[in-house]
Short mmCIF file of C-alpha atoms in Angstrom, two decimals:
data_model
loop_
_atom_site.label_atom_id
_atom_site.label_comp_id
_atom_site.label_asym_id
_atom_site.label_seq_id
_atom_site.Cartn_x
_atom_site.Cartn_y
_atom_site.Cartn_z
CA UNK R 1 73.29 10.94 98.09
CA UNK R 2 72.17 13.84 99.00
CA UNK R 3 73.96 16.23 96.44
CA UNK R 4 73.03 14.07 93.56
CA UNK R 5 68.99 14.76 94.60
CA UNK R 6 70.54 18.94 94.53
CA UNK R 7 72.19 18.26 91.47
CA UNK R 8 69.11 16.66 89.83
CA UNK R 9 67.11 19.46 90.59
CA UNK R 10 69.53 21.61 89.68
CA UNK R 11 69.15 20.23 86.17
CA UNK R 12 65.19 19.88 85.99
CA UNK R 13 65.70 23.81 86.60
CA UNK R 14 67.96 24.65 84.21
CA UNK R 15 65.49 22.63 81.75
CA UNK R 16 62.51 24.40 83.36
CA UNK R 17 64.42 27.62 82.54
CA UNK R 18 64.82 26.51 78.94
CA UNK R 19 61.36 25.58 78.14
CA UNK R 20 60.31 28.63 79.68
CA UNK R 21 62.83 30.38 77.26
CA UNK R 22 61.64 28.09 74.42
CA UNK R 23 58.64 29.32 75.08
CA UNK R 24 58.84 32.79 75.36
CA UNK R 25 60.38 32.34 72.22
CA UNK R 26 57.51 30.69 70.28
CA UNK R 27 55.01 33.28 71.78
CA UNK R 28 56.46 36.53 71.95
CA UNK R 29 55.43 38.41 68.77
CA UNK R 30 52.98 35.69 67.07
CA UNK R 31 51.72 37.42 64.26
CA UNK R 32 53.68 40.35 63.69
CA UNK R 33 53.19 41.26 59.31
CA UNK R 34 56.80 40.97 57.96
CA UNK R 35 57.22 44.35 56.60
CA UNK R 36 57.61 44.83 52.82
CA UNK R 37 60.84 46.48 53.07
CA UNK R 38 62.72 43.52 55.22
CA UNK R 39 63.20 41.27 52.35
CA UNK R 40 63.66 37.56 53.42
CA UNK R 41 63.92 33.88 52.11
CA UNK R 42 61.15 31.63 53.52
CA UNK R 43 62.37 28.06 53.81
CA UNK R 44 60.75 24.78 53.70
CA UNK R 45 61.00 21.22 53.93
CA UNK R 46 57.79 19.24 53.52
CA UNK R 47 56.01 15.99 52.83
CA UNK R 48 53.51 16.14 49.45
CA UNK R 49 50.90 13.72 49.44
CA UNK R 50 53.24 11.53 48.35
CA UNK R 51 55.91 11.41 50.64
CA UNK R 52 58.19 12.71 48.94
CA UNK R 53 59.64 15.80 50.46
CA UNK R 54 59.30 19.45 48.77
CA UNK R 55 61.76 22.51 49.44
CA UNK R 56 61.72 25.96 48.21
CA UNK R 57 64.01 25.00 45.97
CA UNK R 58 62.12 22.93 43.84
CA UNK R 59 60.11 25.72 42.89
CA UNK R 60 63.10 28.74 41.50
CA UNK R 61 61.94 30.23 39.03
CA UNK R 62 57.95 30.22 39.71
CA UNK R 63 56.45 32.36 42.06
CA UNK R 64 54.87 30.24 44.78
CA UNK R 65 51.34 31.35 46.34
CA UNK R 66 51.63 29.63 49.96
CA UNK R 67 48.92 29.04 52.26
CA UNK R 68 48.90 28.32 55.97
CA UNK R 69 45.25 26.33 56.88
CA UNK R 70 43.72 22.78 57.48
CA UNK R 71 41.09 20.79 55.48
CA UNK R 72 39.16 20.15 58.48
CA UNK R 73 38.95 24.00 58.29
CA UNK R 74 34.84 24.88 57.52
CA UNK R 75 34.89 28.20 56.55
CA UNK R 76 38.88 30.47 56.08
CA UNK R 77 40.81 27.74 54.27
CA UNK R 78 37.71 27.09 51.12
CA UNK R 79 37.33 30.92 50.99
CA UNK R 80 40.64 31.19 50.08
CA UNK R 81 41.58 27.94 47.88
CA UNK R 82 38.66 28.82 45.94
CA UNK R 83 40.21 32.39 45.53
CA UNK R 84 43.67 30.65 44.86
CA UNK R 85 41.51 28.52 42.12
CA UNK R 86 39.64 31.10 40.58
CA UNK R 87 43.49 33.33 39.92
CA UNK R 88 45.07 29.84 38.13
CA UNK R 89 42.12 29.86 36.04
CA UNK R 90 41.94 33.21 35.12
CA UNK R 91 46.03 33.03 34.75
CA UNK R 92 45.28 31.15 31.59
CA UNK R 93 48.95 30.12 29.79
CA UNK R 94 50.81 32.10 32.52
CA UNK R 95 49.19 29.65 35.21
CA UNK R 96 52.59 27.37 34.38
CA UNK R 97 54.54 30.12 36.27
CA UNK R 98 52.98 29.76 39.48
CA UNK R 99 53.20 27.21 41.98
CA UNK R 100 50.30 27.36 44.60
CA UNK R 101 51.03 25.67 47.17
CA UNK R 102 49.10 24.58 50.70
CA UNK R 103 51.12 23.75 53.80
CA UNK R 104 49.17 21.71 56.05
CA UNK R 105 49.31 22.99 60.14
CA UNK R 106 47.52 20.36 60.91
CA UNK R 107 49.88 17.66 59.37
CA UNK R 108 48.87 13.99 61.10
CA UNK R 109 44.95 14.59 60.90
CA UNK R 110 45.65 16.16 57.13
CA UNK R 111 47.23 12.83 56.12
CA UNK R 112 44.68 10.80 57.68
CA UNK R 113 41.82 12.52 56.33
CA UNK R 114 43.77 12.77 53.05
CA UNK R 115 45.74 15.85 51.56
CA UNK R 116 45.68 15.42 47.49
CA UNK R 117 41.85 14.78 47.22
CA UNK R 118 41.39 18.19 49.30
CA UNK R 119 43.76 20.32 47.27
CA UNK R 120 43.14 19.15 44.18
CA UNK R 121 39.06 19.64 44.69
CA UNK R 122 39.54 23.09 44.16
CA UNK R 123 42.77 23.25 41.68
CA UNK R 124 44.47 20.32 40.23
CA UNK R 125 47.61 22.63 40.71
CA UNK R 126 47.55 23.30 44.19
CA UNK R 127 49.68 21.31 46.00
CA UNK R 128 49.28 19.92 49.25
CA UNK R 129 52.29 19.82 51.96
CA UNK R 130 52.08 18.19 55.17
CA UNK R 131 55.07 17.55 57.56
CA UNK R 132 56.13 16.86 60.62
CA UNK R 133 55.72 18.62 63.74
CA UNK R 134 59.22 19.58 63.86
CA UNK R 135 59.34 20.57 59.83
CA UNK R 136 56.47 21.89 60.33
CA UNK R 137 56.64 24.06 62.85
CA UNK R 138 60.04 25.74 60.74
CA UNK R 139 58.43 26.19 57.76
CA UNK R 140 55.67 28.53 59.90
CA UNK R 141 58.67 29.96 61.79
CA UNK R 142 60.52 30.76 58.15
CA UNK R 143 56.63 32.37 56.90
CA UNK R 144 56.90 34.46 60.10
CA UNK R 145 53.30 33.05 60.28
CA UNK R 146 51.54 31.50 63.55
CA UNK R 147 49.13 28.76 64.34
CA UNK R 148 48.08 26.70 67.79
CA UNK R 149 46.39 23.69 68.14
CA UNK R 150 43.56 24.67 70.26
CA UNK R 151 41.26 22.55 72.37
CA UNK R 152 37.62 22.77 71.84
CA UNK R 153 35.58 19.17 73.00
CA UNK R 154 33.00 20.26 70.78
CA UNK R 155 35.14 20.17 67.46
CA UNK R 156 35.89 17.12 65.45
CA UNK R 157 38.49 14.92 67.59
CA UNK R 158 38.48 17.70 70.40
CA UNK R 159 40.52 20.42 68.76
CA UNK R 160 40.94 22.81 65.81
CA UNK R 161 43.06 25.48 65.15
CA UNK R 162 44.17 28.63 64.79
CA UNK R 163 46.46 30.34 62.00
CA UNK R 164 47.51 33.00 60.27
CA UNK R 165 44.54 33.27 57.35
CA UNK R 166 46.64 34.82 54.38
CA UNK R 167 48.46 34.02 51.31
CA UNK R 168 51.80 34.34 50.69
CA UNK R 169 53.41 35.74 46.99
CA UNK R 170 57.20 34.52 47.00
CA UNK R 171 59.29 35.53 44.08
CA UNK R 172 61.42 33.17 41.86
CA UNK R 173 64.51 33.92 43.47
CA UNK R 174 62.62 33.11 46.33
CA UNK R 175 62.37 36.27 48.38
CA UNK R 176 59.26 37.44 49.99
CA UNK R 177 56.86 39.39 48.07
CA UNK R 178 53.37 40.38 49.56
CA UNK R 179 51.11 39.32 51.45
CA UNK R 180 47.40 39.43 50.48
CA UNK R 181 45.33 39.51 53.32
CA UNK R 182 42.29 37.29 54.10
CA UNK R 183 39.27 37.88 51.87
CA UNK R 184 41.21 39.51 49.21
CA UNK R 185 39.25 39.35 45.95
CA UNK R 186 40.78 36.77 43.62
CA UNK R 187 40.91 39.57 40.93
CA UNK R 188 43.18 41.61 42.78
CA UNK R 189 45.48 39.18 43.82
CA UNK R 190 45.44 38.08 39.78
CA UNK R 191 46.20 42.10 38.67
CA UNK R 192 48.88 41.85 41.10
CA UNK R 193 50.12 38.14 39.38
CA UNK R 194 49.31 39.33 36.00
CA UNK R 195 51.89 42.51 36.94
CA UNK R 196 54.69 40.65 37.39
CA UNK R 197 54.75 37.82 35.22
CA UNK E 1 16.77 2.80 59.18
CA UNK E 2 18.60 6.48 59.06
CA UNK E 3 19.66 6.74 55.77
CA UNK E 4 16.06 6.01 54.04
CA UNK E 5 14.77 8.87 56.31
CA UNK E 6 17.95 10.98 55.02
CA UNK E 7 17.05 10.17 51.34
CA UNK E 8 13.16 10.88 51.55
CA UNK E 9 14.39 14.27 53.77
CA UNK E 10 17.36 15.14 50.89
CA UNK E 11 15.06 14.16 47.78
CA UNK E 12 12.35 16.90 49.37
CA UNK E 13 14.89 19.84 48.74
CA UNK E 14 16.92 18.80 46.43
CA UNK E 15 15.43 21.04 43.79
CA UNK E 16 18.18 23.38 41.70
CA UNK E 17 18.23 26.76 42.98
CA UNK E 18 16.89 26.01 45.77
CA UNK E 19 19.37 29.03 47.61
CA UNK E 20 17.61 32.02 45.72
CA UNK E 21 14.40 30.95 47.06
CA UNK E 22 13.19 33.51 50.28
CA UNK E 23 11.49 32.23 52.94
CA UNK E 24 9.95 33.91 56.05
CA UNK E 25 9.12 33.59 59.72
CA UNK E 26 6.90 36.48 61.42
CA UNK E 27 9.03 39.37 60.58
CA UNK E 28 12.02 37.47 59.34
CA UNK E 29 12.78 36.84 56.09
CA UNK E 30 15.39 33.81 55.03
CA UNK E 31 17.36 33.53 51.95
CA UNK E 32 20.61 32.33 50.77
CA UNK E 33 20.96 29.28 52.36
CA UNK E 34 24.05 27.17 50.84
CA UNK E 35 26.69 25.04 51.72
CA UNK E 36 29.59 23.78 50.50
CA UNK E 37 30.52 19.98 49.08
CA UNK E 38 32.22 17.78 51.36
CA UNK E 39 34.76 15.17 50.56
CA UNK E 40 32.78 12.31 52.71
CA UNK E 41 31.73 13.12 56.37
CA UNK E 42 34.92 13.09 58.58
CA UNK E 43 35.55 17.15 57.62
CA UNK E 44 32.72 19.00 59.09
CA UNK E 45 30.65 20.74 56.64
CA UNK E 46 29.12 24.36 56.52
CA UNK E 47 26.14 26.42 56.50
CA UNK E 48 25.66 30.21 55.49
CA UNK E 49 22.21 31.83 54.94
CA UNK E 50 20.90 35.62 55.03
CA UNK E 51 18.51 36.60 57.31
CA UNK E 52 16.51 39.90 57.23
CA UNK E 53 14.64 41.71 59.82
CA UNK E 54 11.72 44.05 58.28
CA UNK E 55 10.22 44.28 62.14
CA UNK E 56 10.66 46.82 64.64
CA UNK E 57 11.89 44.59 67.54
CA UNK E 58 15.88 42.91 67.45
CA UNK E 59 16.20 39.29 67.39
CA UNK E 60 18.66 36.62 67.16
CA UNK E 61 19.18 33.30 65.63
CA UNK E 62 20.18 30.66 68.43
CA UNK E 63 20.57 27.48 66.94
CA UNK E 64 21.04 25.46 64.38
CA UNK E 65 19.76 21.49 63.96
CA UNK E 66 19.81 19.35 60.63
CA UNK E 67 19.55 15.50 60.09
CA UNK E 68 22.68 15.45 58.04
CA UNK E 69 24.94 16.32 61.10
CA UNK E 70 24.84 15.36 64.43
CA UNK E 71 26.50 18.23 66.18
CA UNK E 72 26.08 21.60 64.54
CA UNK E 73 26.98 24.77 65.80
CA UNK E 74 27.19 28.44 65.20
CA UNK E 75 30.46 29.67 64.96
CA UNK E 76 32.39 33.24 64.26
CA UNK E 77 35.34 33.87 62.67
CA UNK E 78 37.63 35.87 63.92
CA UNK E 79 40.91 37.55 62.67
CA UNK E 80 42.48 39.33 65.75
CA UNK E 81 46.48 40.30 65.08
CA UNK E 82 46.44 38.24 62.13
CA UNK E 83 45.35 35.20 62.83
CA UNK E 84 42.04 33.81 62.50
CA UNK E 85 40.08 31.57 65.21
CA UNK E 86 36.52 29.59 64.94
CA UNK E 87 35.00 30.36 68.53
CA UNK E 88 31.27 29.43 68.61
CA UNK E 89 28.48 31.81 69.11
CA UNK E 90 26.19 31.93 71.36
CA UNK E 91 24.03 33.42 69.03
CA UNK E 92 23.52 35.94 66.00
CA UNK E 93 21.73 39.14 66.63
CA UNK E 94 19.34 40.22 64.14
CA UNK E 95 18.86 43.36 64.90
CA UNK E 96 15.40 45.50 63.62
CA UNK E 97 15.73 46.49 60.22
CA UNK E 98 18.53 44.56 58.98
CA UNK E 99 20.12 42.45 57.40
CA UNK E 100 22.36 40.00 58.93
CA UNK E 101 24.60 37.46 56.88
CA UNK E 102 26.01 33.96 57.87
CA UNK E 103 28.75 34.20 54.92
CA UNK E 104 32.12 33.48 54.72
CA UNK E 105 34.81 34.61 56.82
CA UNK E 106 32.17 35.63 59.57
CA UNK E 107 29.63 33.93 61.27
CA UNK E 108 28.46 30.60 60.07
CA UNK E 109 27.29 27.57 61.02
CA UNK E 110 29.29 24.49 61.57
CA UNK E 111 28.00 21.21 60.85
CA UNK E 112 29.92 18.62 62.83
CA UNK E 113 29.53 15.03 62.87
CA UNK E 114 28.32 14.88 59.41
CA UNK E 115 26.07 11.80 58.78
CA UNK E 116 26.48 11.78 54.79
CA UNK E 117 28.73 13.34 52.65
CA UNK E 118 26.94 16.55 51.07
CA UNK E 119 27.19 16.19 47.35
CA UNK E 120 27.22 19.42 44.62
CA UNK E 121 23.74 19.81 43.60
CA UNK E 122 21.67 18.10 46.07
CA UNK E 123 20.23 19.82 49.10
CA UNK E 124 19.14 19.30 52.99
CA UNK E 125 17.15 20.88 55.34
CA UNK E 126 18.02 22.94 58.43
CA UNK E 127 16.57 24.52 61.04
CA UNK E 128 16.95 28.17 61.92
CA UNK E 129 15.54 28.73 66.34
CA UNK E 130 15.09 32.27 66.23
CA UNK E 131 14.83 33.83 70.05
CA UNK E 132 11.49 35.97 69.55
CA UNK E 133 10.30 34.35 66.18
CA UNK E 134 10.69 30.79 66.53
CA UNK E 135 12.06 27.93 64.32
CA UNK E 136 11.68 27.72 60.77
CA UNK E 137 13.00 25.28 58.54
CA UNK E 138 14.31 26.11 55.07
CA UNK E 139 16.34 23.85 52.19
CA UNK E 140 19.99 24.79 52.24
CA UNK E 141 22.02 24.01 48.42
CA UNK E 142 24.92 22.44 48.26
CA UNK E 143 27.23 24.32 46.35
CA UNK E 144 30.68 23.16 44.88
CA UNK E 145 33.87 23.28 47.13
CA UNK E 146 35.05 26.36 45.19
CA UNK E 147 31.61 28.16 45.40
CA UNK E 148 31.40 31.35 47.23
CA UNK E 149 27.70 32.04 47.19
CA UNK E 150 24.95 31.23 45.14
CA UNK E 151 24.62 33.60 41.79
CA UNK E 152 20.85 33.98 41.70
CA UNK E 153 20.77 37.05 39.87
CA UNK E 154 21.34 34.94 36.37
CA UNK E 155 19.35 31.97 38.18
CA UNK E 156 16.77 30.04 36.01
CA UNK E 157 16.88 32.82 33.73
#
């Protein structure tokens, strides 16, 4: 019996090491923006508001403007989505070559509060996606972005989210092209897009 | 019982372009108080405002109160190493001779526990408490969800 206890302890220790490594992998180098020259292809597999799984392959041939956020975010997210809406309006006949996507980093609450009503209030073209915990984490890692739940007793439901607030541009063949830092004026984003379309 | 009082308050300040009016308390000028429309009352609302201190002594915004939110708080959006977070701000400094803006991407009032949907074109009062100048109540104009601020230069022309 003693051996069994000892073995259990060993297994527990091994488990702890795995957890520690996993945590280290998750927190290490959380937000280093990808370098422009380091081309990569972000992937995602996330549910839309109707529950259909959408992946990057669904949008092949289009430029994607991708933003990670959450709908209870009062400042950063509405500001960025407003700029995206402005860009989509100003693109005119080129608008159908660009797909704006809002990926929720707070998917359970956002599905409850209503994702489509939120994104369409900014612009009907914006597609809201909210996966499960694992899918969301995988998408964020694929885009090299960081998000974290932060406990805050004063916030609604007792928590808020911190997240990378940039806007990511993916090319028609799926390559990561660039990011627009938070606060980039809509006109700058528009000019960049026009030069590519 | 709450709704008629709230409605009365809202109708009192429900005038167009109110974000372009200027209010003063002591040496402080309050302008451009605006908010964004919300979908329902479950998500927090936001408050933006500009404060100009024309005096020679520093002051600070230390609190906000409004009948439309049970728990309004001052927050600051901070982007550190590419990650945005929203820590509480105990107060917002209003230094002598300067204008401080609660504006998108910086300081803002976070209106938690909304008691009503904030509808575009309506308004609500907010009471700003300053450390030295005291309290002043100003009307806040609710703009659209896509708004990035009131367009005062062209208002009412």
